[in-house]
mmCIF file of C-alpha atoms in Angstrom:
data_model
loop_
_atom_site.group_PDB
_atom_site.id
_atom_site.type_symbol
_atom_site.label_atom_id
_atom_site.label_comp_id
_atom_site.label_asym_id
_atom_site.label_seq_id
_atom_site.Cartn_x
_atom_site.Cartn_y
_atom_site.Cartn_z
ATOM 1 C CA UNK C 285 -2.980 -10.573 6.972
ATOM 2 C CA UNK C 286 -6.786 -11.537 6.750
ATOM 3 C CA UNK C 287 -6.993 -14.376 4.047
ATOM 4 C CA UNK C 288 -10.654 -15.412 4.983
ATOM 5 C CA UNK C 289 -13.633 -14.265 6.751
ATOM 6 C CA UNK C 290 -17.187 -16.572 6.802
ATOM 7 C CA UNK C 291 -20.039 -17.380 9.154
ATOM 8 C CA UNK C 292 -19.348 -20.473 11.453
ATOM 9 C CA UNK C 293 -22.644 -21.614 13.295
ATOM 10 C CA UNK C 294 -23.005 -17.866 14.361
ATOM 11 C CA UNK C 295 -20.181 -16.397 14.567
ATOM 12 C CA UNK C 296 -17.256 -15.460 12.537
ATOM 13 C CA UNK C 297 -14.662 -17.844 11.755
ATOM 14 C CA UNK C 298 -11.578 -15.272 10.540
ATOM 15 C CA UNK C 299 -8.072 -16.713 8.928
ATOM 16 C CA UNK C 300 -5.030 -14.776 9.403
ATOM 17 C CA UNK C 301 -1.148 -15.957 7.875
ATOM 18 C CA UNK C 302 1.382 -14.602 6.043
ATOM 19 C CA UNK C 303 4.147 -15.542 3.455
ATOM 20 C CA UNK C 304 5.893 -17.093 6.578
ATOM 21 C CA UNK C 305 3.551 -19.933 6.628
ATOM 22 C CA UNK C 306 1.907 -19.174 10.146
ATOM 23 C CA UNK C 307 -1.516 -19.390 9.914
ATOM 24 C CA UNK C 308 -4.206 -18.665 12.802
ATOM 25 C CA UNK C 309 -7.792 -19.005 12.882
ATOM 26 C CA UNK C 310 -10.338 -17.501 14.940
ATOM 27 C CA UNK C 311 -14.026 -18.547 15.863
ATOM 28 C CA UNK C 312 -15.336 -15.380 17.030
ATOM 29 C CA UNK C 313 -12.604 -13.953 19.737
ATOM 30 C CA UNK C 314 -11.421 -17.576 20.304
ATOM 31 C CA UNK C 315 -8.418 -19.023 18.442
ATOM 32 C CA UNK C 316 -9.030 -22.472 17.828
ATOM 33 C CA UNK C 317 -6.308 -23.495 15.031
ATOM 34 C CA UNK C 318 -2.787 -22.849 14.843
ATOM 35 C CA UNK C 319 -0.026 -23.876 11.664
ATOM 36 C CA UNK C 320 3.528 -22.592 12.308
ATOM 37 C CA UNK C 321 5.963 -20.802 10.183
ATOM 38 C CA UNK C 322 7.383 -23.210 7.576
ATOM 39 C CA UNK C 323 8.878 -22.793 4.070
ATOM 40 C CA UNK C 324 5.595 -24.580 3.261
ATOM 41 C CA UNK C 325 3.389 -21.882 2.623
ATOM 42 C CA UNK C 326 0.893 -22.790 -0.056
ATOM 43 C CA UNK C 327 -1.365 -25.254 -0.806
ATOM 44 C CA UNK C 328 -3.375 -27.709 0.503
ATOM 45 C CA UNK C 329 -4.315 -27.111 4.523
ATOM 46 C CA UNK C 330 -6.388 -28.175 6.759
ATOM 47 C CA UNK C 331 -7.751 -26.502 10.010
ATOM 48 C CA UNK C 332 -9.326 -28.880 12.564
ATOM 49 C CA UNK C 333 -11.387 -28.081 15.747
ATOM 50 C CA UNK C 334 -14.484 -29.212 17.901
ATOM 51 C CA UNK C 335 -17.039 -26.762 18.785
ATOM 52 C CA UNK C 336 -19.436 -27.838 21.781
ATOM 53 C CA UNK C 337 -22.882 -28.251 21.665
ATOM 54 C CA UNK C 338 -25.817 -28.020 24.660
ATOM 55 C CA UNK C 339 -29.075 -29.626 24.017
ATOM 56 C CA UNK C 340 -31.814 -30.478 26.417
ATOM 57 C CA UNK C 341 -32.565 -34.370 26.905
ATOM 58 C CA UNK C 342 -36.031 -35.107 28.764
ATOM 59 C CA UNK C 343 -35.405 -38.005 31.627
ATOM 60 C CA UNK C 344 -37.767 -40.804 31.205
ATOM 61 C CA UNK C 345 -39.100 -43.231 33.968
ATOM 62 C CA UNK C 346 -37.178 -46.056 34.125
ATOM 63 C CA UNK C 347 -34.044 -44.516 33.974
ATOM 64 C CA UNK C 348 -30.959 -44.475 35.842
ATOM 65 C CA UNK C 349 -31.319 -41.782 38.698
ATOM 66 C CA UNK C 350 -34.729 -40.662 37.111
ATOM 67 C CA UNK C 351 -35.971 -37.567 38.093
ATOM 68 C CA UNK C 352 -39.794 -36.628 37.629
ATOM 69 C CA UNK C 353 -41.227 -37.351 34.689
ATOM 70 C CA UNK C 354 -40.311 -35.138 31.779
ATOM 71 C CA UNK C 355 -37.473 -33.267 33.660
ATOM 72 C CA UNK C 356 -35.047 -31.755 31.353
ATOM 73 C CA UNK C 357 -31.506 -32.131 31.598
ATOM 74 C CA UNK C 358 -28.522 -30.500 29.663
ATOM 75 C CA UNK C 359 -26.181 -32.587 27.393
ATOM 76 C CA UNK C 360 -22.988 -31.664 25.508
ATOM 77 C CA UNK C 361 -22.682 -32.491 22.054
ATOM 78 C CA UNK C 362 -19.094 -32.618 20.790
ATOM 79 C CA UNK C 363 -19.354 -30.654 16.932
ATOM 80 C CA UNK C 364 -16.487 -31.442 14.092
ATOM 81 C CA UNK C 365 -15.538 -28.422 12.383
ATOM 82 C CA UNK C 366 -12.601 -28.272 9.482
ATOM 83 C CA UNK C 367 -11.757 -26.289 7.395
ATOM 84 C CA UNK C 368 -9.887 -26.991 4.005
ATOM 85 C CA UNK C 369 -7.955 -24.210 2.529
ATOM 86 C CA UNK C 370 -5.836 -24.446 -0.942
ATOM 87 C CA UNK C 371 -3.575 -21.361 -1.034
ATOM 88 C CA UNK C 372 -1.512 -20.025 -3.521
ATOM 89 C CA UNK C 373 0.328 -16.376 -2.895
ATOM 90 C CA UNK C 374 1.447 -15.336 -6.135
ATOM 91 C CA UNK C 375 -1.234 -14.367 -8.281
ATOM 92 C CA UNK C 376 -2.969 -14.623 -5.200
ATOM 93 C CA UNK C 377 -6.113 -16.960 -4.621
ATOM 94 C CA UNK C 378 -7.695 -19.156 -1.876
ATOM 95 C CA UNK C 379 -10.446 -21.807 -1.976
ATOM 96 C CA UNK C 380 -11.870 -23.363 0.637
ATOM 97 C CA UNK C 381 -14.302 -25.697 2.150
ATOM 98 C CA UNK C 382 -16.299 -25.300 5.566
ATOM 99 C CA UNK C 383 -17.108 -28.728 6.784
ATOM 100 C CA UNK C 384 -19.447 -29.521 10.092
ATOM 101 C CA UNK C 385 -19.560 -33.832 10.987
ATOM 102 C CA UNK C 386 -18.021 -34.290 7.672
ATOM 103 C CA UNK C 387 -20.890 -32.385 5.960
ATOM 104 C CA UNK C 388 -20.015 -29.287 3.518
ATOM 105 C CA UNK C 389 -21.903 -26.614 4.665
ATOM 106 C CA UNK C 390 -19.978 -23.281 2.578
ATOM 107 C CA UNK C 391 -17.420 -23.357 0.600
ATOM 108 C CA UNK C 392 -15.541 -20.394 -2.296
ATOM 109 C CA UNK C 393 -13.103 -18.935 -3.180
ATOM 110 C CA UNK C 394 -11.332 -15.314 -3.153
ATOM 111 C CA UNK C 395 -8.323 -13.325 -5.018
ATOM 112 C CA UNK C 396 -6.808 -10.117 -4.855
ATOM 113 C CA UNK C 397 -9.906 -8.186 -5.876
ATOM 114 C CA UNK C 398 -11.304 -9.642 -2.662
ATOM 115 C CA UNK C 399 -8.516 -8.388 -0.226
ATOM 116 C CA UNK C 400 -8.493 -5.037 -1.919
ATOM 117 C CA UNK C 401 -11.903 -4.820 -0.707
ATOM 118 C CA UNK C 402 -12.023 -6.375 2.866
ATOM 119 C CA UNK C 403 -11.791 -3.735 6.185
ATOM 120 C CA UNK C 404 -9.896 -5.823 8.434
ATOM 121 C CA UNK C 405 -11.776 -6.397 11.842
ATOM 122 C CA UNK C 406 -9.145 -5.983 13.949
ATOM 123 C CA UNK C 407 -6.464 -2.993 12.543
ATOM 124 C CA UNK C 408 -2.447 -3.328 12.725
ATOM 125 C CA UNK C 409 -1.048 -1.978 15.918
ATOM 126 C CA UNK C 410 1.515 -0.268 15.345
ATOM 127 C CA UNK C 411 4.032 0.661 18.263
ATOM 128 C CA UNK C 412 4.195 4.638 19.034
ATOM 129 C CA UNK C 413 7.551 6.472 19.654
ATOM 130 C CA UNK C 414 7.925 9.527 21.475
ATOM 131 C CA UNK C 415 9.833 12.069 18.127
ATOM 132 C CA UNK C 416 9.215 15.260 16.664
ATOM 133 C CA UNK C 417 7.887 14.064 13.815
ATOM 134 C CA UNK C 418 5.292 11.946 15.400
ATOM 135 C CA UNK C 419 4.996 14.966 17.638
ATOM 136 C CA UNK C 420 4.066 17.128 14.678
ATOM 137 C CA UNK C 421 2.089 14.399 12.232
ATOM 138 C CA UNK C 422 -0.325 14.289 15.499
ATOM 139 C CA UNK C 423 -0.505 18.030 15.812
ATOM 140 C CA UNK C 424 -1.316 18.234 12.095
ATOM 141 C CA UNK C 425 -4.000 15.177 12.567
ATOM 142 C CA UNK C 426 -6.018 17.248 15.195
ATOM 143 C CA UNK C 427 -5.787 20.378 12.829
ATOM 144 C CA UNK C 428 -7.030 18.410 9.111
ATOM 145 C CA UNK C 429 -10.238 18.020 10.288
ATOM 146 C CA UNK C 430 -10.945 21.733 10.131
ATOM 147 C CA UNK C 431 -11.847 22.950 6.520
ATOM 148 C CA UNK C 432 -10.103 26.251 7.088
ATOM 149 C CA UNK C 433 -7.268 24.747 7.914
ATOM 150 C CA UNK C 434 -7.024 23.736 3.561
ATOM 151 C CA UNK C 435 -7.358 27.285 2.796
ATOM 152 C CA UNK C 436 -4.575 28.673 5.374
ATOM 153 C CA UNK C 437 -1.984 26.448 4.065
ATOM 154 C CA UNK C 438 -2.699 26.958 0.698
ATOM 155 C CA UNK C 439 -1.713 31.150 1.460
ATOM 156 C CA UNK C 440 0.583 29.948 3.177
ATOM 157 C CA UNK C 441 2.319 28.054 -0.163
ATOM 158 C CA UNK C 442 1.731 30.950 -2.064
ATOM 159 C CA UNK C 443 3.287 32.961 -0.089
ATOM 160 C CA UNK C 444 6.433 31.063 0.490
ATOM 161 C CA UNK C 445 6.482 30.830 -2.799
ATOM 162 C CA UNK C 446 6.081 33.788 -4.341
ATOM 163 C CA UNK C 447 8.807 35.111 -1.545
ATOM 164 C CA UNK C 448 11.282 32.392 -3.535
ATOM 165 C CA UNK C 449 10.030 33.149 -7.231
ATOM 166 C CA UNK C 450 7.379 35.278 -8.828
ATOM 167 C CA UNK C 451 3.475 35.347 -7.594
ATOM 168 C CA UNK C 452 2.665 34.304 -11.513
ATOM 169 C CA UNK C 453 5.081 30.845 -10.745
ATOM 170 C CA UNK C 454 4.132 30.445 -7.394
ATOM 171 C CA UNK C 455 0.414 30.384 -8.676
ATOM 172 C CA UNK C 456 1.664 27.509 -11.500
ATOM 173 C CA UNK C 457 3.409 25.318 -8.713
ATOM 174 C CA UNK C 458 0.775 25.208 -6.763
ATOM 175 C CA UNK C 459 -1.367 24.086 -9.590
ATOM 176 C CA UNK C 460 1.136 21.364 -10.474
ATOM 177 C CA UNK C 461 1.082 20.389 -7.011
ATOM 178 C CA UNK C 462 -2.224 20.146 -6.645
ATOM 179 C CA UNK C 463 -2.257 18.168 -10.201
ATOM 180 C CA UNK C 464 0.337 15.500 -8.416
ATOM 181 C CA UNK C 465 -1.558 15.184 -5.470
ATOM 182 C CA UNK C 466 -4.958 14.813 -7.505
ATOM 183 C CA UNK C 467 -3.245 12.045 -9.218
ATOM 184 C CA UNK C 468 -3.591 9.892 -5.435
ATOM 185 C CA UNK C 469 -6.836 11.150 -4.911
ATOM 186 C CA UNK C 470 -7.803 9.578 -7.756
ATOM 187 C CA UNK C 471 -6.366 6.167 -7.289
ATOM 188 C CA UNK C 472 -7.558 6.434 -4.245
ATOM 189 C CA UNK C 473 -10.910 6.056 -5.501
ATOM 190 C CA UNK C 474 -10.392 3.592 -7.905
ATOM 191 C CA UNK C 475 -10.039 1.694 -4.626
ATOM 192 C CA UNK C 476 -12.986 2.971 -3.118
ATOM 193 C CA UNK C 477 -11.211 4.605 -0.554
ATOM 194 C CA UNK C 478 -12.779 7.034 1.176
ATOM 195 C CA UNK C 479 -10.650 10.571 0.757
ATOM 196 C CA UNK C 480 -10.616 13.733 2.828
ATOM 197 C CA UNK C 481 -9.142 15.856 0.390
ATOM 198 C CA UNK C 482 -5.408 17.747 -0.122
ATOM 199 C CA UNK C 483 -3.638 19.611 1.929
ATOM 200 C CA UNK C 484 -0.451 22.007 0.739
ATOM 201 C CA UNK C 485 2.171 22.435 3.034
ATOM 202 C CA UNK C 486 4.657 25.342 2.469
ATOM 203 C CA UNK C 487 8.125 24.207 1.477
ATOM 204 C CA UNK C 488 6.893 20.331 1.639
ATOM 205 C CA UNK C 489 4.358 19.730 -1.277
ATOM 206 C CA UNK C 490 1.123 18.739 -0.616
ATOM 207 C CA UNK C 491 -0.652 15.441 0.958
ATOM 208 C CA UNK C 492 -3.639 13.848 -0.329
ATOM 209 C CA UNK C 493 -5.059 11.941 2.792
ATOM 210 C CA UNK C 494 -7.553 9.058 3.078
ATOM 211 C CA UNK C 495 -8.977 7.362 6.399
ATOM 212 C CA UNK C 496 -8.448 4.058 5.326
ATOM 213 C CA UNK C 497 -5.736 1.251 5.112
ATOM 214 C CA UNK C 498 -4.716 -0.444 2.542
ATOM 215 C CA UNK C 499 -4.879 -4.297 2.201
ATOM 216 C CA UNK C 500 -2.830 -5.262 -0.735
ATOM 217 C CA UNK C 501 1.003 -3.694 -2.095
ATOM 218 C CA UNK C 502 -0.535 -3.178 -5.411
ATOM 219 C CA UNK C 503 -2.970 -0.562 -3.949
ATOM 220 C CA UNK C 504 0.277 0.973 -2.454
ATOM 221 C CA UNK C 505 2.493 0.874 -5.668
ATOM 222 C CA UNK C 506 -0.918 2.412 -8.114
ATOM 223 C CA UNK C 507 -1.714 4.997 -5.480
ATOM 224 C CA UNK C 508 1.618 6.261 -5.260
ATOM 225 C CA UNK C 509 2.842 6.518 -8.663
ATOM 226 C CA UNK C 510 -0.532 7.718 -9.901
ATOM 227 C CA UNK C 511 0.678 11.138 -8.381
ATOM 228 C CA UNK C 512 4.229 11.331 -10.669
ATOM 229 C CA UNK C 513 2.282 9.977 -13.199
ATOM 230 C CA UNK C 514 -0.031 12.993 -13.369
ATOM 231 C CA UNK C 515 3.112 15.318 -12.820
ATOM 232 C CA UNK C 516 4.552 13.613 -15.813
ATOM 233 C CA UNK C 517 1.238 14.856 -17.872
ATOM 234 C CA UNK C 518 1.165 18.309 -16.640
ATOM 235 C CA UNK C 519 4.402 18.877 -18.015
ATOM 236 C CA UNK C 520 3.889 17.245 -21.176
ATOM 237 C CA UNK C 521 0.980 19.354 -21.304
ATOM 238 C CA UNK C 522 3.157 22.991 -20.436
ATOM 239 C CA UNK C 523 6.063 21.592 -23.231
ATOM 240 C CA UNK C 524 3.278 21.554 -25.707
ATOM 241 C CA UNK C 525 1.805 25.332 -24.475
ATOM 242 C CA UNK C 526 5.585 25.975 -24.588
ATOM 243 C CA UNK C 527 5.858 24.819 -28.617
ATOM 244 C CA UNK C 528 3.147 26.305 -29.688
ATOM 245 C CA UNK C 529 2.957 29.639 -27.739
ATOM 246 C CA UNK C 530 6.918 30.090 -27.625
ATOM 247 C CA UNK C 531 6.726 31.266 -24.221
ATOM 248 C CA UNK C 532 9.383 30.527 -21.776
ATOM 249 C CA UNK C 533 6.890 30.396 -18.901
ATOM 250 C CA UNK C 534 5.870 27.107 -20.085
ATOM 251 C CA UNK C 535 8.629 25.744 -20.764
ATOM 252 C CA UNK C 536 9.806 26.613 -16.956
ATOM 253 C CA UNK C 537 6.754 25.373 -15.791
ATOM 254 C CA UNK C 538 7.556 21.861 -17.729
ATOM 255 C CA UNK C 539 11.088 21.721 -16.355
ATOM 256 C CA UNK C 540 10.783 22.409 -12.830
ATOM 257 C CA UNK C 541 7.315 20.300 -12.289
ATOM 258 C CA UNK C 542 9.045 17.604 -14.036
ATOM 259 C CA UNK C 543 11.928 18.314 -11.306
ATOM 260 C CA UNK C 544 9.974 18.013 -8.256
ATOM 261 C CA UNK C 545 7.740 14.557 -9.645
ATOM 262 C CA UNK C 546 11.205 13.100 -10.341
ATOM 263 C CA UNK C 547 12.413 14.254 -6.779
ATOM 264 C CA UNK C 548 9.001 12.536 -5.518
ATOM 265 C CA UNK C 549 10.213 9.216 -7.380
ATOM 266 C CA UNK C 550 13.423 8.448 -5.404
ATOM 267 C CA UNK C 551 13.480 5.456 -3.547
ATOM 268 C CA UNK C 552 13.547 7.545 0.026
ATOM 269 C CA UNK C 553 11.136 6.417 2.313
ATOM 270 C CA UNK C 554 7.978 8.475 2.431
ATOM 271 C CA UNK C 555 8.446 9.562 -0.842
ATOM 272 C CA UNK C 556 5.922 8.316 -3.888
ATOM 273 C CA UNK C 557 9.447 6.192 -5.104
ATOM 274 C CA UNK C 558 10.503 4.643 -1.826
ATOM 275 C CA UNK C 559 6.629 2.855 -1.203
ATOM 276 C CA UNK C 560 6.947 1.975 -5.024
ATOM 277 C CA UNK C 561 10.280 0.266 -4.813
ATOM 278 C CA UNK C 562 9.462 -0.913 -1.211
ATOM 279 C CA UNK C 563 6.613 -2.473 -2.645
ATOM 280 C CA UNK C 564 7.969 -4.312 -5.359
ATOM 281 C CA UNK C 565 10.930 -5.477 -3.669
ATOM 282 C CA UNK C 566 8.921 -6.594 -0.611
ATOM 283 C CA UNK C 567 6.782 -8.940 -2.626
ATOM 284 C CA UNK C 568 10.290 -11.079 -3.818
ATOM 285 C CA UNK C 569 9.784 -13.811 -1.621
ATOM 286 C CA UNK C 570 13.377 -15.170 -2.351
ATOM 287 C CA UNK C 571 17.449 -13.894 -1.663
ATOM 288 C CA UNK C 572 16.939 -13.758 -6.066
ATOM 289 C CA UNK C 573 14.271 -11.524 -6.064
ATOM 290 C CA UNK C 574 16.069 -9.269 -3.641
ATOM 291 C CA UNK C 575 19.403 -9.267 -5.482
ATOM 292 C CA UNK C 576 17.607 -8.551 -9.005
ATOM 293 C CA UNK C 577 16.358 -5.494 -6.851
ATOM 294 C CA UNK C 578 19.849 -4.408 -5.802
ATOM 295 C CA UNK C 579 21.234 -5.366 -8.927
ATOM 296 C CA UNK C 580 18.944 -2.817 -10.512
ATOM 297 C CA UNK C 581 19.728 -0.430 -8.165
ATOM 298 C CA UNK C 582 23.330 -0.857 -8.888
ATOM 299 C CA UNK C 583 22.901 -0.191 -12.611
ATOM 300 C CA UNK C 584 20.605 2.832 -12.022
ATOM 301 C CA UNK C 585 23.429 4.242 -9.790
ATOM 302 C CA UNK C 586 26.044 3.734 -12.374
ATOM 303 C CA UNK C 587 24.336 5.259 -15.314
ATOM 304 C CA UNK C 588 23.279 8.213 -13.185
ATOM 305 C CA UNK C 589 27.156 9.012 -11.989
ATOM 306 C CA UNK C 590 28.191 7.775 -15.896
ATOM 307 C CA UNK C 591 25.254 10.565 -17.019
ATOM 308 C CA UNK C 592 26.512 13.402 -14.332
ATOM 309 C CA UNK C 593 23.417 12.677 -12.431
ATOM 310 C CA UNK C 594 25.009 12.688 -8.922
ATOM 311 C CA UNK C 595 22.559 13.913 -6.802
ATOM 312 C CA UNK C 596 19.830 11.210 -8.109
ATOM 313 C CA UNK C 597 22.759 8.616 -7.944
ATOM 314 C CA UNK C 598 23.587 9.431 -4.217
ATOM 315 C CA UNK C 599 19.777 9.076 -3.088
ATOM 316 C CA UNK C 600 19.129 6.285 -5.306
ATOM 317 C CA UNK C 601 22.112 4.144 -3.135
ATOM 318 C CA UNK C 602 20.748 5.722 -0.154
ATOM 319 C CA UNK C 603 17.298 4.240 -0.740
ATOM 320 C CA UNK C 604 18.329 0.851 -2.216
ATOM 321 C CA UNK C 605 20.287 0.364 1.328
ATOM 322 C CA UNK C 606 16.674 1.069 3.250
ATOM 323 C CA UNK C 607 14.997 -1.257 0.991
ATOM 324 C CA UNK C 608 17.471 -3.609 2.140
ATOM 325 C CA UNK C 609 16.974 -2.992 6.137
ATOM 326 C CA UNK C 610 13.119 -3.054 5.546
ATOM 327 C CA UNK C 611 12.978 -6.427 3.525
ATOM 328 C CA UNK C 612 14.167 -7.977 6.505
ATOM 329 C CA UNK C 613 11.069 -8.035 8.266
ATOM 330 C CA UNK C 614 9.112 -8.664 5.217
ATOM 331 C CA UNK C 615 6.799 -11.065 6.700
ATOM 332 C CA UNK C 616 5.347 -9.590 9.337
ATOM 333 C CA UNK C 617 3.457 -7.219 6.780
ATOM 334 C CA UNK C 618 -0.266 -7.560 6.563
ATOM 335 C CA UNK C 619 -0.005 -6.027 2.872
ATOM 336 C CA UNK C 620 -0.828 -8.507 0.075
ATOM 337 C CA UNK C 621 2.359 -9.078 -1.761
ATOM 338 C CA UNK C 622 2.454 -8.039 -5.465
ATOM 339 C CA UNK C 623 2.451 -11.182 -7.888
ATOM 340 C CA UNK C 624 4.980 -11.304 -10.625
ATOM 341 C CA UNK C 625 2.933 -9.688 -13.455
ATOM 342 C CA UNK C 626 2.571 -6.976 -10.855
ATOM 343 C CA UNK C 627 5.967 -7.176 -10.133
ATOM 344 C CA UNK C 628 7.487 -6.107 -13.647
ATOM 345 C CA UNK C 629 4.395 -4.245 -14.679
ATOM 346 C CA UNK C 630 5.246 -1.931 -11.312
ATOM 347 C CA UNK C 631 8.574 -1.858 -12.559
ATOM 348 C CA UNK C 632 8.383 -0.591 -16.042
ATOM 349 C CA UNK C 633 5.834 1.934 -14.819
ATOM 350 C CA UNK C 634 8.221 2.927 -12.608
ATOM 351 C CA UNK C 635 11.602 3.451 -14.840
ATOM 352 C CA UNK C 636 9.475 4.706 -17.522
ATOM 353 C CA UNK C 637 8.278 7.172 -15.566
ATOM 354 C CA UNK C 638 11.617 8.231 -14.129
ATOM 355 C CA UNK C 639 13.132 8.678 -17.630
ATOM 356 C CA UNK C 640 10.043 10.390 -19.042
ATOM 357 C CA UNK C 641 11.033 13.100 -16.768
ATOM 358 C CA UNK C 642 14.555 13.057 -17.097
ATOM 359 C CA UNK C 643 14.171 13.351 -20.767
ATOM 360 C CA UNK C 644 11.931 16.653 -20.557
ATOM 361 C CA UNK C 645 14.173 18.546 -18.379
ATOM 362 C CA UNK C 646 17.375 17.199 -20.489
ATOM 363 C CA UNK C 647 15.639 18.633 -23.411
ATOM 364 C CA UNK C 648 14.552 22.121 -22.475
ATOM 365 C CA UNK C 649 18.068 22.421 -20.741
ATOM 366 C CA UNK C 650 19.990 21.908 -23.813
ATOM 367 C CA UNK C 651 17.661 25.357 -25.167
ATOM 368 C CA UNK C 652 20.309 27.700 -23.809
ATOM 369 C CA UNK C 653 18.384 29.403 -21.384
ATOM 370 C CA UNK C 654 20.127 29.343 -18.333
ATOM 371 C CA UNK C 655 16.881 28.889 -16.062
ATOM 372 C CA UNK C 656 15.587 26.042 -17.991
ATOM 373 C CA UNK C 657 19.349 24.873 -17.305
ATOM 374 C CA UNK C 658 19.078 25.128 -14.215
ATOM 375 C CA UNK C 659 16.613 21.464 -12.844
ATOM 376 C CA UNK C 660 19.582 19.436 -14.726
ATOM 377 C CA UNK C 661 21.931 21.432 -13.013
ATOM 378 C CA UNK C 662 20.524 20.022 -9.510
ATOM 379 C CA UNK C 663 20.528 16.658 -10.290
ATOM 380 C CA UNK C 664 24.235 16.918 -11.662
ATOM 381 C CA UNK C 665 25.307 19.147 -8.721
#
């Protein structure tokens, strides 16, 4: 991860570490410091390194080896550079001091806010595998940039859906889809990311896309459940059409968005829930952290088995277990970790959320009408 990026006598002097305690830092291309992984990871540190100087010296008469009078001669100048850095990881925050010959010559500080903002000069490689899936996400990358392409797909969603259920309900999903999706477009801004728009994909949903990375998990956990979130107001939006119209459309409409948010929210990796819960768990530096995560897990899976929610039991163990596999390599993320008002502030969004939903489609299930029946009869089946 990038902690710090200033001007050093011309060139950039750049600070990468992680929650592993490694730290490097970089003058220009060059690394010139190097702390190793320790348990150690905050506080007080100090980078040390000479820089070399060449300065012209005339050559007077007199002296040793003279040359003619006034010939120049090159000299190297050994130059102290250090810098101080006090670090603390969770909320986040770094101040430090740039110091040439034991002089001060910049010196600030930087948070979160900061990191949100930062493009990282060099990005994360990440190592390619030949599968299908990669096969077909690069397929689909050389396609997006076409503006056509937007329009095809949506016909293409209304058509596979109006094949499944009526033209009038394939016309509603899609605008519930697009309503979720809008949701990440939107926190995407709030980031000042830089969007290219949503794409529907028959059978799959949609997919808001954005050029940029993010820096920090926070970014990852807002953008992601900003998308349920606006699910979660569409159909509280279509149960009050459905109260005060009394027609059944909207009350379908309430039941099966809520459905397919709450099937967006399970901790499955690349679903919205799996980056939310991979996020939150990720940023427990310790074996406690973790184990509140599976112990939460645990109780989720029991109440939805004890509540003849099977299906949403099954994939919430399923997803727990990845969480597991991925904390493992934890720190060798360049995401900024969540701190722990982020942490349980994530979490609460999260669960509230989840039962939000749960509790509209329990509701217009226990009407009688065997299609409204029908979302709770998925997530018991």
């Amino acid at each position: 991860m990038e902690l710090l990026r200033i001007d050093c006598l011309g060139k950039e002097l750049r600070l990468e570490g992680s929650m592993a305690g490694w730290q490097q830092l970089f003058w220009g291309d060059t690394l010139v410091s190097v702390k190793q992984a320790s348990a150690d990871n905050e506080g007080l540190k100090t980078h040390n390194f000479e820089l070399t100087s060449q300065a012209p010296h005339p050559i007077q008469a007199g002296e040793p080896d003279a040359a003619p009078l006034n010939e120049e001669i090159m000299t190297s100048t050994k130059i102290k550079i250090s810098l101080e850095i006090d670090l603390m990881w969770q909320p986040f925050n770094i101040d430090y001091r740039l110091i040439k010959d034991e002089v001060v010559i910049a010196k600030g500080s930087r948070n979160s806010k900061d990191i949100e903002r930062q493009i990282p000069v060099k990005p994360i490689q990440i190592k390619k595998q030949f599968s299908l899936v990669g096969l077909a996400s690069l397929g689909f990358k050389l396609l997006k940039s076409a503006k056509v392409i937007k329009v095809v797909l949506a016909g293409a969603s209304i058509a596979a859906y109006s094949w499944l259920f009526s033209f009038q309900f394939a016309l509603a999903l899609i605008a519930c889809l697009m309503f979720h999706e809008y949701g990440h477009i939107r926190a995407m801004k709030h980031f000042g990311m830089k969007t290219k728009g949503i794409y529907l994909i028959p059978f799959m949903g949609g997919l808001a896309l954005s050029d940029e990375k993010i820096n920090t998990r926070w970014q990852d956990v807002v953008i992601s459940i900003m998308g349920p979130s606006f699910g979660l107001l569409m159909s509280i939006i279509s149960l009050l059409a459905y109260w005060l119209t009394g027609n059944v459309f909207f009350a379908g409409l309430a039941a099966f968005n809520a459905l397919l948010n709450l099937f967006n929210l399970l901790p499955i990796l690349p679903l919205d829930g799996g980056h939310i819960l991979k996020s939150i768990s990720f940023s427990m530096n310790s074996i406690m952290g973790l184990g509140a995560c599976i112990t939460g897990a645990a109780i989720g899976v029991y109440l939805s088995y004890t509540l003849g929610l099977a299906l949403l039991g099954f994939l919430l163990l399923i997803g727990s277990l990845e969480i597991v596999f991925e904390w493992k390599t934890r720190h060798q993320s360049h995401l900024l970790p969540l701190d722990r008002y982020g942490q349980i502030f994530s979490t609460l969004w999260y669960f509230l959320t989840v039962g939000a939903l749960v509790a509209i489609i329990w509701y217009l299930a226990g009407s009688g009408d065997d299609m409204l029946g029908l979302p709770l009869k998925i997530l018991q089946s």
